[in-house]
Tab-separated table of C-alpha atoms in Angstrom:
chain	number	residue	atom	x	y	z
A	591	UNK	CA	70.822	-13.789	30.886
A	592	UNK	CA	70.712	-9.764	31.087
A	593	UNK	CA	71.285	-8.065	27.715
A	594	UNK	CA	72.464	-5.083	26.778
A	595	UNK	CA	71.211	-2.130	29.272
A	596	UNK	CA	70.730	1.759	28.745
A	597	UNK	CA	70.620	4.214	30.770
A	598	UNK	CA	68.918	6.633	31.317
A	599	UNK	CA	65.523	5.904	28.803
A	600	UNK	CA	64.508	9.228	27.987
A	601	UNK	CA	66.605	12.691	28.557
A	602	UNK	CA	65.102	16.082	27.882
A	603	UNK	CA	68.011	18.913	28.270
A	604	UNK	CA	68.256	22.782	27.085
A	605	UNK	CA	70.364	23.034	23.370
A	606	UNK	CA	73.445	23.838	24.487
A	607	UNK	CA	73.892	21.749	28.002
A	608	UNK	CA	76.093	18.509	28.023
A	609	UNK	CA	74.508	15.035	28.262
A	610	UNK	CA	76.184	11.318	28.884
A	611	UNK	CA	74.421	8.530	27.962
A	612	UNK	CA	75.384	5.167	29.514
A	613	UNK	CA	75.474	1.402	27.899
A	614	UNK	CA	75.974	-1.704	29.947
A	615	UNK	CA	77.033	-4.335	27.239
A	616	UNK	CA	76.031	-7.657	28.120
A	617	UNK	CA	78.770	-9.678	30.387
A	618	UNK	CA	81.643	-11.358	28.316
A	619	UNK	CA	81.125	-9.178	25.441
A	620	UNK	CA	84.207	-7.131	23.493
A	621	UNK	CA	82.798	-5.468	21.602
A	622	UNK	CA	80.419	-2.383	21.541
A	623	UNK	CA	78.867	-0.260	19.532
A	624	UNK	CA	76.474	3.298	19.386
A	625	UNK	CA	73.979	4.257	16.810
A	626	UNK	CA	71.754	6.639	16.379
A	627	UNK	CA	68.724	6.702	15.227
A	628	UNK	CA	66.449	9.742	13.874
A	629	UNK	CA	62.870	10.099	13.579
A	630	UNK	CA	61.980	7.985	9.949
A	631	UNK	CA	65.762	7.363	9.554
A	632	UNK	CA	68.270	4.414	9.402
A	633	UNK	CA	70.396	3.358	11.805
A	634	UNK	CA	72.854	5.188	11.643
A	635	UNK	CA	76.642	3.947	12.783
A	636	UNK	CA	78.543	6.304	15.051
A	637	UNK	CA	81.450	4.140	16.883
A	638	UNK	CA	83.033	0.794	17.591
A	639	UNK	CA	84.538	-0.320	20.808
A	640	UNK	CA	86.717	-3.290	21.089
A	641	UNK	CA	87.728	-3.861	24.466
A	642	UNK	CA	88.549	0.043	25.777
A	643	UNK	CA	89.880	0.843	22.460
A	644	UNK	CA	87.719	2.568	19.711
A	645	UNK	CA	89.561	1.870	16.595
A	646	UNK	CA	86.972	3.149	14.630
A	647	UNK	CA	85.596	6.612	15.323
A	648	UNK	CA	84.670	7.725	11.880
A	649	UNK	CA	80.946	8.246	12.284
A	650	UNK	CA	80.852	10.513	15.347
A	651	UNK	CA	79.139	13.546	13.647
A	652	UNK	CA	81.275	16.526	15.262
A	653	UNK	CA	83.499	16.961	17.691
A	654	UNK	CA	81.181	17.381	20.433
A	655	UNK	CA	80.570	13.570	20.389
A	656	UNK	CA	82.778	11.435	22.477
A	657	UNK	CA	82.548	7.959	23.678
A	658	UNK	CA	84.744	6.029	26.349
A	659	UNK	CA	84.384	2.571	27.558
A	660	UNK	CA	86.248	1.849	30.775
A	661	UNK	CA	87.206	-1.563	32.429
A	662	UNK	CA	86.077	-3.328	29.025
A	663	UNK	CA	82.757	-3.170	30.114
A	664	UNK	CA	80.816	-0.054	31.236
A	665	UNK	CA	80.323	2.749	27.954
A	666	UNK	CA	79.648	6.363	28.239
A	667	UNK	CA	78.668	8.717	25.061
A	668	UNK	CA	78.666	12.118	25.571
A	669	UNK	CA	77.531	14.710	23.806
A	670	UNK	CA	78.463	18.378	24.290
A	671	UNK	CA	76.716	21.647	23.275
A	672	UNK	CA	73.844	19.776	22.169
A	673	UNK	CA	72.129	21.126	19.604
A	674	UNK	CA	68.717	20.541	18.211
A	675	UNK	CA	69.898	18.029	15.495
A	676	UNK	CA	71.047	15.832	18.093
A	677	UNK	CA	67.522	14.786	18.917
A	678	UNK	CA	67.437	11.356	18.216
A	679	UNK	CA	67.221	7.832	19.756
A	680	UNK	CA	70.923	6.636	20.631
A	681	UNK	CA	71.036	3.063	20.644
A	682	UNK	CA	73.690	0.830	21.627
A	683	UNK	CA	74.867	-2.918	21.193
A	684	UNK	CA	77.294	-5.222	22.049
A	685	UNK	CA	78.226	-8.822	20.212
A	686	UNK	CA	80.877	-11.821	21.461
A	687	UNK	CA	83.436	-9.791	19.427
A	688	UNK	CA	83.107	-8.117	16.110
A	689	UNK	CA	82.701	-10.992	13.623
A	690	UNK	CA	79.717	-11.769	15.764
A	691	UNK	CA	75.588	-10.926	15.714
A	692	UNK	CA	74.625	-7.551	17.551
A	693	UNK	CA	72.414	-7.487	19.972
A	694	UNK	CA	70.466	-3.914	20.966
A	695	UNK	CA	69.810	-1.953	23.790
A	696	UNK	CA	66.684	-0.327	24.582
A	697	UNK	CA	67.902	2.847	23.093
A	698	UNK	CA	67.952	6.322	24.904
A	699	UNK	CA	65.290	8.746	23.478
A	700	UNK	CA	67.191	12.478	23.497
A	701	UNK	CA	65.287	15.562	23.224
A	702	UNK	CA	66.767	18.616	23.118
A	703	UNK	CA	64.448	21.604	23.530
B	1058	UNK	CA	73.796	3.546	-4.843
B	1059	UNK	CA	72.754	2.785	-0.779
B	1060	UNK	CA	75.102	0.076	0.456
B	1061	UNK	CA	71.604	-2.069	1.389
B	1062	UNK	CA	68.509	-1.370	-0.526
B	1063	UNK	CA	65.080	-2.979	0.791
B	1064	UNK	CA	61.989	-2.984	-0.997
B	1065	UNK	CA	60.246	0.470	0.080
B	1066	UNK	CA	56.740	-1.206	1.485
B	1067	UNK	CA	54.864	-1.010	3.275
B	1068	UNK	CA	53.677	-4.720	3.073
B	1069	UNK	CA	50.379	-5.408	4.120
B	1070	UNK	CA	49.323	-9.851	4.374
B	1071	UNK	CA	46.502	-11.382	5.657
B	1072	UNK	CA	46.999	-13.420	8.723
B	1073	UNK	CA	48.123	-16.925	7.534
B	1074	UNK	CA	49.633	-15.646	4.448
B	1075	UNK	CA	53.767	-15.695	3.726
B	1076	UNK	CA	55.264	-12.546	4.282
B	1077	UNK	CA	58.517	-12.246	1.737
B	1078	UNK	CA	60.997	-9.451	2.323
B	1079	UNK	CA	64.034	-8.466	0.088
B	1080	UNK	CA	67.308	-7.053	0.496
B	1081	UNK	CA	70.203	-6.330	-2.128
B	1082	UNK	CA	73.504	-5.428	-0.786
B	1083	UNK	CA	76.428	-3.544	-2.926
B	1084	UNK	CA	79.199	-4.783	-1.078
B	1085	UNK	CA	81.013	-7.899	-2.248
B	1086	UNK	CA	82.969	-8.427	0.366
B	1087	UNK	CA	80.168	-8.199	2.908
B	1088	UNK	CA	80.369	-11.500	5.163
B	1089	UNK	CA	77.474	-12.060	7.440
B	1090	UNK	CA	73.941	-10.987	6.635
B	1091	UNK	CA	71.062	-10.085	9.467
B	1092	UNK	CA	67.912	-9.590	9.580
B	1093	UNK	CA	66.505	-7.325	12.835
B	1094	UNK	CA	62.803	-6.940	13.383
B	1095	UNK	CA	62.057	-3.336	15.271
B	1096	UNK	CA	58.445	-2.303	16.707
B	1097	UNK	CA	57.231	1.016	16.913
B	1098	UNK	CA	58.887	2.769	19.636
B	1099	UNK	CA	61.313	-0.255	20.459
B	1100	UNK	CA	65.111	-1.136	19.346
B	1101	UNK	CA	65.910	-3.767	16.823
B	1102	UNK	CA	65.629	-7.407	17.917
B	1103	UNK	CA	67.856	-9.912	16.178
B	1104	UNK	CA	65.624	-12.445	14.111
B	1105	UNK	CA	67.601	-14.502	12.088
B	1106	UNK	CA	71.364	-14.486	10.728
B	1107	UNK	CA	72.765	-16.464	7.963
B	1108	UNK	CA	76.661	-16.550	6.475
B	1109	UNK	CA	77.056	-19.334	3.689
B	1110	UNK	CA	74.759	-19.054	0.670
B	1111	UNK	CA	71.513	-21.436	1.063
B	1112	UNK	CA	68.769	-21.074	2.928
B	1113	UNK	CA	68.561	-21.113	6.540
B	1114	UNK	CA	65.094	-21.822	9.092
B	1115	UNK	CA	64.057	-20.707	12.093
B	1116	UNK	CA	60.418	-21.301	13.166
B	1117	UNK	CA	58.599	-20.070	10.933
B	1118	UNK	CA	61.075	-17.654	9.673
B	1119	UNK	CA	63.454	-18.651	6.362
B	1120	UNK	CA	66.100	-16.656	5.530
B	1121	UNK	CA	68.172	-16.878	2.200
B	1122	UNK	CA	71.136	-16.062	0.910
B	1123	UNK	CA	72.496	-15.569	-2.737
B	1124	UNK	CA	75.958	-13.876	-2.574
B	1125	UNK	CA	76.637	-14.079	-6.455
B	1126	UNK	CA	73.314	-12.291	-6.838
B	1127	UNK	CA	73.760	-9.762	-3.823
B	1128	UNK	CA	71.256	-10.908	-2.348
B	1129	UNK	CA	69.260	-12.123	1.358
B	1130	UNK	CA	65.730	-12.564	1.382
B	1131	UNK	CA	62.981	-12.905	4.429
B	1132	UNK	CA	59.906	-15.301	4.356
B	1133	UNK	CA	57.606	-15.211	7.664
B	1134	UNK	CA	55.557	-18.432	7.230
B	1135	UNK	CA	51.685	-18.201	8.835
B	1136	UNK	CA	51.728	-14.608	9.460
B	1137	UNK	CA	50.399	-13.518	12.580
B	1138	UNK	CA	49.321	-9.876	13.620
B	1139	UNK	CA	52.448	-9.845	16.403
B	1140	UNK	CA	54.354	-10.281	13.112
B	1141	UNK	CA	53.762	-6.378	12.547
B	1142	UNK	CA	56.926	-4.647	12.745
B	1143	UNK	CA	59.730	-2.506	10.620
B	1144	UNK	CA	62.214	-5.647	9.384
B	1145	UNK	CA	65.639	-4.386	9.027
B	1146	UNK	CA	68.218	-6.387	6.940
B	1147	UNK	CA	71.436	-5.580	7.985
B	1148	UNK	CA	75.184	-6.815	6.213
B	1149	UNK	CA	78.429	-7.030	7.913
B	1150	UNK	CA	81.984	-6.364	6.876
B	1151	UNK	CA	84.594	-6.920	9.725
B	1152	UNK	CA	82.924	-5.070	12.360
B	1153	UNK	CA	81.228	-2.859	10.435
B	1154	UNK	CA	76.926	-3.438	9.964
B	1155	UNK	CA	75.450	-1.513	7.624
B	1156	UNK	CA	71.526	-0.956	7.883
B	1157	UNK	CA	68.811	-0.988	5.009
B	1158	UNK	CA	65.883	1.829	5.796
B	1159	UNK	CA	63.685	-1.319	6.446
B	1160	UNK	CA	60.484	-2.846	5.565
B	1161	UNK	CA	57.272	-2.080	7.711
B	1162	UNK	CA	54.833	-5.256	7.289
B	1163	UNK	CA	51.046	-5.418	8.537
B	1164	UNK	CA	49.455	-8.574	9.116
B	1165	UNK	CA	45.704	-7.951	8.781
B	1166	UNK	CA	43.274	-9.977	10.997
């Protein structure tokens, strides 16, 4: 079946424009998740959907991050004002629910010049 | 103290050889244990899971588990050069996975 889908792959934007970044979970699954990524660093956990809800925002690094997920499907993460410390991969994944295995995106690749 | 610690690497094995990755985990209450294998420029693919202490086999993949001892281990059995990656061992608690830095291994021809 389709997995987990990102969109778009690679985004190049001024510091200080707005970007969305898109996840398509793979069908039937609750629960979703974005990380991020940085050049020669972890994974690093920024928030947890489970259905629309996000019950667990805690590793959103400012509050120019946000993150929706509509219709228990469909994710968006947004990131206002970006800065140059927001260049990073931005990977997300989806499992059953969350006492299940993760399964990964492609990741998109942000650059912000 | 990092929540999951992997051994630093890299690891380099000739082709054929057994590849044996380690992870040690702080958390006690962690509950499900992963291992993700990533490739240069890609995201992490799920390899192997395991939840109950023992050793579990996939392939020619092993993983094992030794929660008194904080423990989860990776052997890749016959090593092959496709087997060069970043491994990742990851831990869960609830929802929650936490990520070691990873292990990069090179299978040499």
């Amino acid at each position: 079946g389709a997995g987990v889908s990102q969109s778009p792959s690679n985004k190049v934007t001024e510091k200080g424009k707005d970007v969305e970044l898109r996840c398509d979970p793979i069908s039937g699954h609750t629960a979703l998740y974005w990380y991020r990524q940085s050049l020669g660093q972890g994974l690093e956990f920024l928030i947890y959907f489970q259905g629309n809800s996000a019950p667990d925002k805690s590793g959103l690094p400012s509050d120019r991050f946000s993150a929706e997920r509509t219709g228990g499907s469909v994710s968006t993460l947004t990131i206002q004002r970006t800065q140059q410390e927001d260049s990073a991969v931005y990977l997300c994944a989806s499992s059953l629910d969350s006492l299940y295995e993760q399964y990964f995106g492609p990741g998109t690749r942000l650059t912000v010049t | 103290q990092k929540e999951v610690e992997q051994n630093s690497g890299p690891l380099s094995v000739p082709e054929g050889a057994i590849a044996s990755l380690n992870c040690t985990y702080s958390d006690r209450g962690s509950q499900s244990f992963f291992w993700y294998r990533q490739y240069s420029g890609k995201s992490p693919e799920l390899i192997m899971f395991i939840y109950s202490n023992g050793d579990k086999e996939d392939g020619r993949f092993t993983a094992q588990l030794n929660k008194a001892s904080q423990y989860v281990s990776l052997l890749i059995r016959d090593s092959q050069p496709s087997d060069s990656a970043t491994y990742l061992c990851a831990v869960r608690r609830d929802y929650k996975l936490s990520f070691g830095a990873g292990t990069t291994v090179t299978v040499r021809a």
